[in-house]
Short mmCIF file of C-alpha atoms in Angstrom, two decimals:
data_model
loop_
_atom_site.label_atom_id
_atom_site.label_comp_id
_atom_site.label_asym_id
_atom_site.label_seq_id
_atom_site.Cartn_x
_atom_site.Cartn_y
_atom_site.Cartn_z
CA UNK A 24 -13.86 -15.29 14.74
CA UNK A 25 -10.34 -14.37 14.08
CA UNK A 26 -7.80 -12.85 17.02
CA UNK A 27 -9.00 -9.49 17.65
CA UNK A 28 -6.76 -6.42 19.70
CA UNK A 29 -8.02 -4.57 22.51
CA UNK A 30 -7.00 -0.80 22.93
CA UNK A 31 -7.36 0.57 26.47
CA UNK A 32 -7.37 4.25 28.20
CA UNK A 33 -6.43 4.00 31.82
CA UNK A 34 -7.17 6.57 33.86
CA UNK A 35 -7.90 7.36 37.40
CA UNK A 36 -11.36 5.50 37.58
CA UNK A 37 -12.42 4.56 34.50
CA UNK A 38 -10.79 2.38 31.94
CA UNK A 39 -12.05 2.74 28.39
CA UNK A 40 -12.18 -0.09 25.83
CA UNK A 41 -11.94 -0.28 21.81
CA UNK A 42 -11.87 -3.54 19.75
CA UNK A 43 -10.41 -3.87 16.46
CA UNK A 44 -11.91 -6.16 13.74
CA UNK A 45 -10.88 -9.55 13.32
CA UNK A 46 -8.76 -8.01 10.29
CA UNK A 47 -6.83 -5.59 12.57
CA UNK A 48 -8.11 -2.76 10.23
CA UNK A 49 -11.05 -0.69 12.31
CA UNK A 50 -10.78 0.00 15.78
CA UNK A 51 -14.28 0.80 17.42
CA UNK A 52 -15.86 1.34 20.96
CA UNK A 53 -16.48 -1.12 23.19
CA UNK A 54 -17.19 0.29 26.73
CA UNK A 55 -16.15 2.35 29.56
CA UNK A 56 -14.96 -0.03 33.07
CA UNK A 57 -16.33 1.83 36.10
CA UNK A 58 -14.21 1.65 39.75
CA UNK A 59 -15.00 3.07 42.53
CA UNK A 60 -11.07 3.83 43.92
CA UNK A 61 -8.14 4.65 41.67
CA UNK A 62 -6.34 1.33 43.18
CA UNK A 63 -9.58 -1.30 43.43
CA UNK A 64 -8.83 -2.91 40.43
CA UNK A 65 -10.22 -6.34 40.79
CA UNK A 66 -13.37 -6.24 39.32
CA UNK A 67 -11.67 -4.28 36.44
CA UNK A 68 -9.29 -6.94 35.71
CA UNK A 69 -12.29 -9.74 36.33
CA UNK A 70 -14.25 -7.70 33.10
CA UNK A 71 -10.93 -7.39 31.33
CA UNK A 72 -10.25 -10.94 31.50
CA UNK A 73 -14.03 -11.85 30.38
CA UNK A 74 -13.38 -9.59 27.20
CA UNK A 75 -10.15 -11.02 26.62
CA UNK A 76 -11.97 -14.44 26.33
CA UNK A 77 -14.79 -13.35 24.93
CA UNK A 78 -13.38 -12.02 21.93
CA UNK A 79 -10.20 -13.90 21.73
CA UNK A 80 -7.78 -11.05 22.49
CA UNK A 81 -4.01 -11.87 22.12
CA UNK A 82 -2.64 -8.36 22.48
CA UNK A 83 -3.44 -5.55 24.22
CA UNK A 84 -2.50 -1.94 23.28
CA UNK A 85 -2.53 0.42 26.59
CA UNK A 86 -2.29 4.30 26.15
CA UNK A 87 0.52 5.44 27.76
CA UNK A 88 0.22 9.10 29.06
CA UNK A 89 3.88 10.89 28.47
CA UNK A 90 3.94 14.68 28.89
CA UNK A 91 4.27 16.77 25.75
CA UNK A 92 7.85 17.33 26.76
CA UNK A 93 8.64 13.65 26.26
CA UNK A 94 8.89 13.08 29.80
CA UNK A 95 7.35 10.61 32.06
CA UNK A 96 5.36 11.66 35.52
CA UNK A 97 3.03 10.07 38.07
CA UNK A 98 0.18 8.42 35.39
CA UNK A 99 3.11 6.95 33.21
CA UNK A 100 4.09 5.28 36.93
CA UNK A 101 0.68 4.33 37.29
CA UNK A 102 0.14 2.66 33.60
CA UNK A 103 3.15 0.99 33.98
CA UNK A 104 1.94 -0.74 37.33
CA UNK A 105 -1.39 -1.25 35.77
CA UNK A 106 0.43 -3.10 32.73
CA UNK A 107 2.30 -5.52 35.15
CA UNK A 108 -1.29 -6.38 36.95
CA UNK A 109 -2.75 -7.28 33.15
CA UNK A 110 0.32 -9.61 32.49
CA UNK A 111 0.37 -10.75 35.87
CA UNK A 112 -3.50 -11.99 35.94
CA UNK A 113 -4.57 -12.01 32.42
CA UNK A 114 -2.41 -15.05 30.85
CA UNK A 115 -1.12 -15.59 27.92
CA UNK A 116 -1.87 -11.96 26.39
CA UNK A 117 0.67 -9.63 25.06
CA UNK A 118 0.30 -6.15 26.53
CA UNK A 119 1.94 -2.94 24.60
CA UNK A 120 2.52 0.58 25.98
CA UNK A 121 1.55 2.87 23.14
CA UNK A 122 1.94 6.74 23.03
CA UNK A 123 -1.59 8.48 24.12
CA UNK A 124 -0.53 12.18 24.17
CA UNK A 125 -3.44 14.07 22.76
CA UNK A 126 -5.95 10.94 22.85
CA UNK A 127 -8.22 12.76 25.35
CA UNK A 128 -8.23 16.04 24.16
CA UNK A 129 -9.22 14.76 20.65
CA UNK A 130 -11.90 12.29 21.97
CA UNK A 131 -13.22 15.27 23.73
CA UNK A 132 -13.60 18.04 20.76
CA UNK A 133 -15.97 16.84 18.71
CA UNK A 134 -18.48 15.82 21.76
CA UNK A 135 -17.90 19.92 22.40
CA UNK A 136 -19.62 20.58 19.33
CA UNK A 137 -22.37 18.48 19.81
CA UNK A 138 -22.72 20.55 22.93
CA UNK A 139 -22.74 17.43 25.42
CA UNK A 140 -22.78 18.15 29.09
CA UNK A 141 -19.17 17.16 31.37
CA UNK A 142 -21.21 14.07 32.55
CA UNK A 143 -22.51 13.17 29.35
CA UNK A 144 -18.50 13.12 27.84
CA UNK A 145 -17.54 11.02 30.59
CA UNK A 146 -19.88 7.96 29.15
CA UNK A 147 -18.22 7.71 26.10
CA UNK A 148 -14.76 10.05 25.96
CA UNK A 149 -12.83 7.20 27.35
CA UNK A 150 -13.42 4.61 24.99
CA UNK A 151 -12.93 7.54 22.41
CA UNK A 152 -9.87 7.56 23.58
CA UNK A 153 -9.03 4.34 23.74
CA UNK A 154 -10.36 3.85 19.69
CA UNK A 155 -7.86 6.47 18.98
CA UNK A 156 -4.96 5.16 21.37
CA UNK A 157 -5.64 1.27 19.31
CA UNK A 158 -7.03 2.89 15.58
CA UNK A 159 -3.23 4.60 15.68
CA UNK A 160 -1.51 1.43 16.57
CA UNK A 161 -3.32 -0.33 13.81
CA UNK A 162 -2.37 2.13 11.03
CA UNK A 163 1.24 1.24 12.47
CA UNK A 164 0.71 -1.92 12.27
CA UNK A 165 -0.43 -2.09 8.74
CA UNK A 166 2.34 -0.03 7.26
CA UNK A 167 4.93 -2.03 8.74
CA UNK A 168 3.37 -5.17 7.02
CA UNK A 169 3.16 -3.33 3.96
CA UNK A 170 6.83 -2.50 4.07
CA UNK A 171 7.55 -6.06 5.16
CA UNK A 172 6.17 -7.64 1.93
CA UNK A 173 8.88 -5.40 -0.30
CA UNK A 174 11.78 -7.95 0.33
CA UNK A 175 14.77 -9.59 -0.85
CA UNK A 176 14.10 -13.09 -1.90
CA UNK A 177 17.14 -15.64 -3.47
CA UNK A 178 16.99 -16.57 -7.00
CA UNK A 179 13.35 -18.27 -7.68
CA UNK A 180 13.40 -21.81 -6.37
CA UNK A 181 14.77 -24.61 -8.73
CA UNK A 182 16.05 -21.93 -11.22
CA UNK A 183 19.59 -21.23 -11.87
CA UNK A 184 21.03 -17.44 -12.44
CA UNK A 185 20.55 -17.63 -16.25
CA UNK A 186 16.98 -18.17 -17.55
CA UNK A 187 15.66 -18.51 -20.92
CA UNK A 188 13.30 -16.01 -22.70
CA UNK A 189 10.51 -16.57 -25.35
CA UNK A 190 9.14 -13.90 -27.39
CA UNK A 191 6.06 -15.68 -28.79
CA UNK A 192 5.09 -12.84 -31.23
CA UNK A 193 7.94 -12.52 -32.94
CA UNK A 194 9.62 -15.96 -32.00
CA UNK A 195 12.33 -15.02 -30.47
CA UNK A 196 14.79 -16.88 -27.81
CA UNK A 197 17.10 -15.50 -25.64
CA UNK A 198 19.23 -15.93 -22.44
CA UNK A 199 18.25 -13.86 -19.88
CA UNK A 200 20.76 -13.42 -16.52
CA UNK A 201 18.81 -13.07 -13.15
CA UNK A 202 20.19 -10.97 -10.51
CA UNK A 203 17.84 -10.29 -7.95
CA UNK A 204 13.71 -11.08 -7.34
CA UNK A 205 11.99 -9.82 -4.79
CA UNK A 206 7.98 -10.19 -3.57
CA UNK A 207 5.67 -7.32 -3.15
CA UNK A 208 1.86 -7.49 -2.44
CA UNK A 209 1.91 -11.01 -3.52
CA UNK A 210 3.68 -11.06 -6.52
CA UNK A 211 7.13 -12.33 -8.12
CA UNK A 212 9.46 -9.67 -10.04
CA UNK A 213 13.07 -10.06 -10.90
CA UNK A 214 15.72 -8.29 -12.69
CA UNK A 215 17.49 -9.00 -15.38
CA UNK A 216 19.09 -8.89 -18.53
CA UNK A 217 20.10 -10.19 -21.63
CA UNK A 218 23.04 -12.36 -21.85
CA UNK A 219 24.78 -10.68 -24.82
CA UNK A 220 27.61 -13.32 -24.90
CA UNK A 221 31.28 -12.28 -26.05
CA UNK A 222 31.55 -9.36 -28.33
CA UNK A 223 31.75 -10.14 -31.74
CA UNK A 224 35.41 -10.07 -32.94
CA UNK A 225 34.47 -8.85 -36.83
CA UNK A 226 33.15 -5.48 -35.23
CA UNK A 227 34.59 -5.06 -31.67
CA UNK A 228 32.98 -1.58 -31.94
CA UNK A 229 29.54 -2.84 -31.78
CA UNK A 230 27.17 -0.97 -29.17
CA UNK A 231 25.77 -3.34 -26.85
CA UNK A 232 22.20 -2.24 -25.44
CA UNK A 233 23.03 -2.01 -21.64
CA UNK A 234 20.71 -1.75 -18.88
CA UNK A 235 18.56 -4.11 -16.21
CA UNK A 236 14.69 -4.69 -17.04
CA UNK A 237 12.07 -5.70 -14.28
CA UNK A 238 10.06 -8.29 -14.86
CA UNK A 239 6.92 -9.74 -12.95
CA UNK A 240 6.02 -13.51 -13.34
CA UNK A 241 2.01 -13.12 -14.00
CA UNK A 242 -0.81 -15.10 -15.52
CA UNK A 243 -0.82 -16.24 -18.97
CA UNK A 244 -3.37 -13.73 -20.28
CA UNK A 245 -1.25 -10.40 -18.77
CA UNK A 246 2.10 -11.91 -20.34
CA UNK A 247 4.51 -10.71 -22.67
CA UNK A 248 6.81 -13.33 -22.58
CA UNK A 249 7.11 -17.27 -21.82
CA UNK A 250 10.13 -18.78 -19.71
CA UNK A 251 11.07 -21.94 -21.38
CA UNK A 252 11.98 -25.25 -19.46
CA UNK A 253 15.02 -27.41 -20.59
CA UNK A 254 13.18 -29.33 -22.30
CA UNK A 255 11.54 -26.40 -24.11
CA UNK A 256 8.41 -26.25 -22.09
CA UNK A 257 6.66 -23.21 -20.83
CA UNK A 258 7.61 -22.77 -16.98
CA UNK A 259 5.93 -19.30 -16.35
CA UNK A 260 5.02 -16.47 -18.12
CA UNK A 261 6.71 -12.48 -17.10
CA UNK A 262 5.39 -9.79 -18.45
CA UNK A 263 7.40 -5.87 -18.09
CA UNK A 264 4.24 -3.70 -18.07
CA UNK A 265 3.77 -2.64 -14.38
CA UNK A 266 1.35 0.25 -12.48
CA UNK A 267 2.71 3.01 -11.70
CA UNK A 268 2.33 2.88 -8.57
CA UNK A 269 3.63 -0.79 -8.35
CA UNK A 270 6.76 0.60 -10.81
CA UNK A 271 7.64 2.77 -8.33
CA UNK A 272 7.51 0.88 -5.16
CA UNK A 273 9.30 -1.94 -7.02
CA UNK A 274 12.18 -0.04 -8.10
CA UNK A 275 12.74 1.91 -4.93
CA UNK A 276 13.31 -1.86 -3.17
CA UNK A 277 15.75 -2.86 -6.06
CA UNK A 278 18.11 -0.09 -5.61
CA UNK A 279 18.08 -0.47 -2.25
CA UNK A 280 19.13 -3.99 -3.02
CA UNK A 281 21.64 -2.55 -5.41
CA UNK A 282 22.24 1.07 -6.10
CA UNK A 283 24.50 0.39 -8.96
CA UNK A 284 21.74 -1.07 -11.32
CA UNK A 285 20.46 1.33 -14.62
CA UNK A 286 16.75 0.45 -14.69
CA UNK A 287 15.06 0.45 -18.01
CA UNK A 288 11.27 0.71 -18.15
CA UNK A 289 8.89 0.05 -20.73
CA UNK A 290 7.80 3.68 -21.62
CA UNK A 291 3.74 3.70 -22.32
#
């Protein structure tokens, strides 16, 4: 079972409870922690702890009730004490204050509908709550991995600036200057382009073709080109047909790199 998160809505005396997956995708309900005072929190922290263990919790996300105005009043006083008590008898467990405004009122609305009595909300509206307080920081979460996997990267390992190019259809070789690579969503790309040489002193007039291509290092069966060895040998294969999608990401993290590069794409 992989390191789950646990999402919880504090309030007066109840605390509601939501699990993600072991994935950190899907946050769902767990249950609702009873108390018979606002301040008798022991056997609340006892359960908390059990769950922690039980499901092998290493952070835990607790809605944190700000006023619509962005200001903070008695419950965000109360959270905060409550978060010191979790990292004060629950060990080793990260605990994160995460916006709640709204949580409630949306865990509420569609029990409304289904025309469920005050008492009948209260059984489940707080771990509602709580799966909307944890499903929010999740979707957070995720995005900020996705952005993390668009980065810089230095020249691929073991390869110099200048690379050479194989055409296998029309056998042709060229040199190829690498400026930047970068991963995204597991894969390689680079840019570069070819290494024209010095201009040719017969015809100094000669248009050069200008312009930085992306290329993605992919399997043998997807490429368009071969990157030769020293010794001649294939190395790995590139290939310049990307998604759209993946175009579009990719060149959005190159010019960020570099804003000076002209980009030229393969046109379908």
């Amino acid at each position: 079972m992989g390191m789950r998160i646990l999402g919880l809505d504090y309030g007066d005396r109840t605390v509601g409870c939501a699990i993600s997956d072991p994935s950190r995708t899907v946050a769902t309900p767990l249950e609702t922690i009873w108390r018979d005072e606002p301040e008798a929190l022991k056997k609340t922290i006892y359960r908390l702890r059990e769950i922690v263990n039980e499901y092998q919790i290493e952070t835990i996300v607790l809605g944190y009730p700000r006023n619509m105005n962005d200001t903070e009043g008695v419950r965000t006083q109360k959270t905060e004490a409550f978060r010191k008590r979790l990292l004060r008898d629950i060990y080793r467990v990260e605990v994160i204050l995460w916006d709640e405004r709204l949580s409630t009122r949306l865990a509420e609305q569609p029990l409304k509908e289904l025309k469920k009595d005050r008492f009948e909300r209260k059984q489940v509206v707080d771990q509602l709550a709580a799966v909307i307080i944890l499903q929010s920081y999740l979707d957070q979460l995720k995005h900020k991995q996705e952005i993390n996997t668009i980065e810089e990267k230095p020249i691929m390992e073991g390869q110099e600036k200048q690379i050479t190019l194989y055409e296998p259809t029309e056998q042709l070789k060229s040199v190829l200057d690498v400026f930047e690579t970068l991963e995204w969503k597991g894969s390689t790309y680079f840019l570069g382009a070819v290494n024209m040489g010095e201009p040719d002193p017969d015809d100094p007039e000669e248009e050069e073709e200008d312009g930085v291509f992306i290329f993605k290092i992919c399997p043998e069966a997807e490429s368009e080109f071969l990157v030769l060895k020293e010794d001649g040998t294939t190395d790995y294969y590139v290939t310049t047909v990307l998604e759209e999608d993946e175009e579009s990401a990719v060149i959005e993290a190159f010019q960020e790199m570099d804003g000076d590069f002209d980009l030229l794409l393969d046109e379908e």
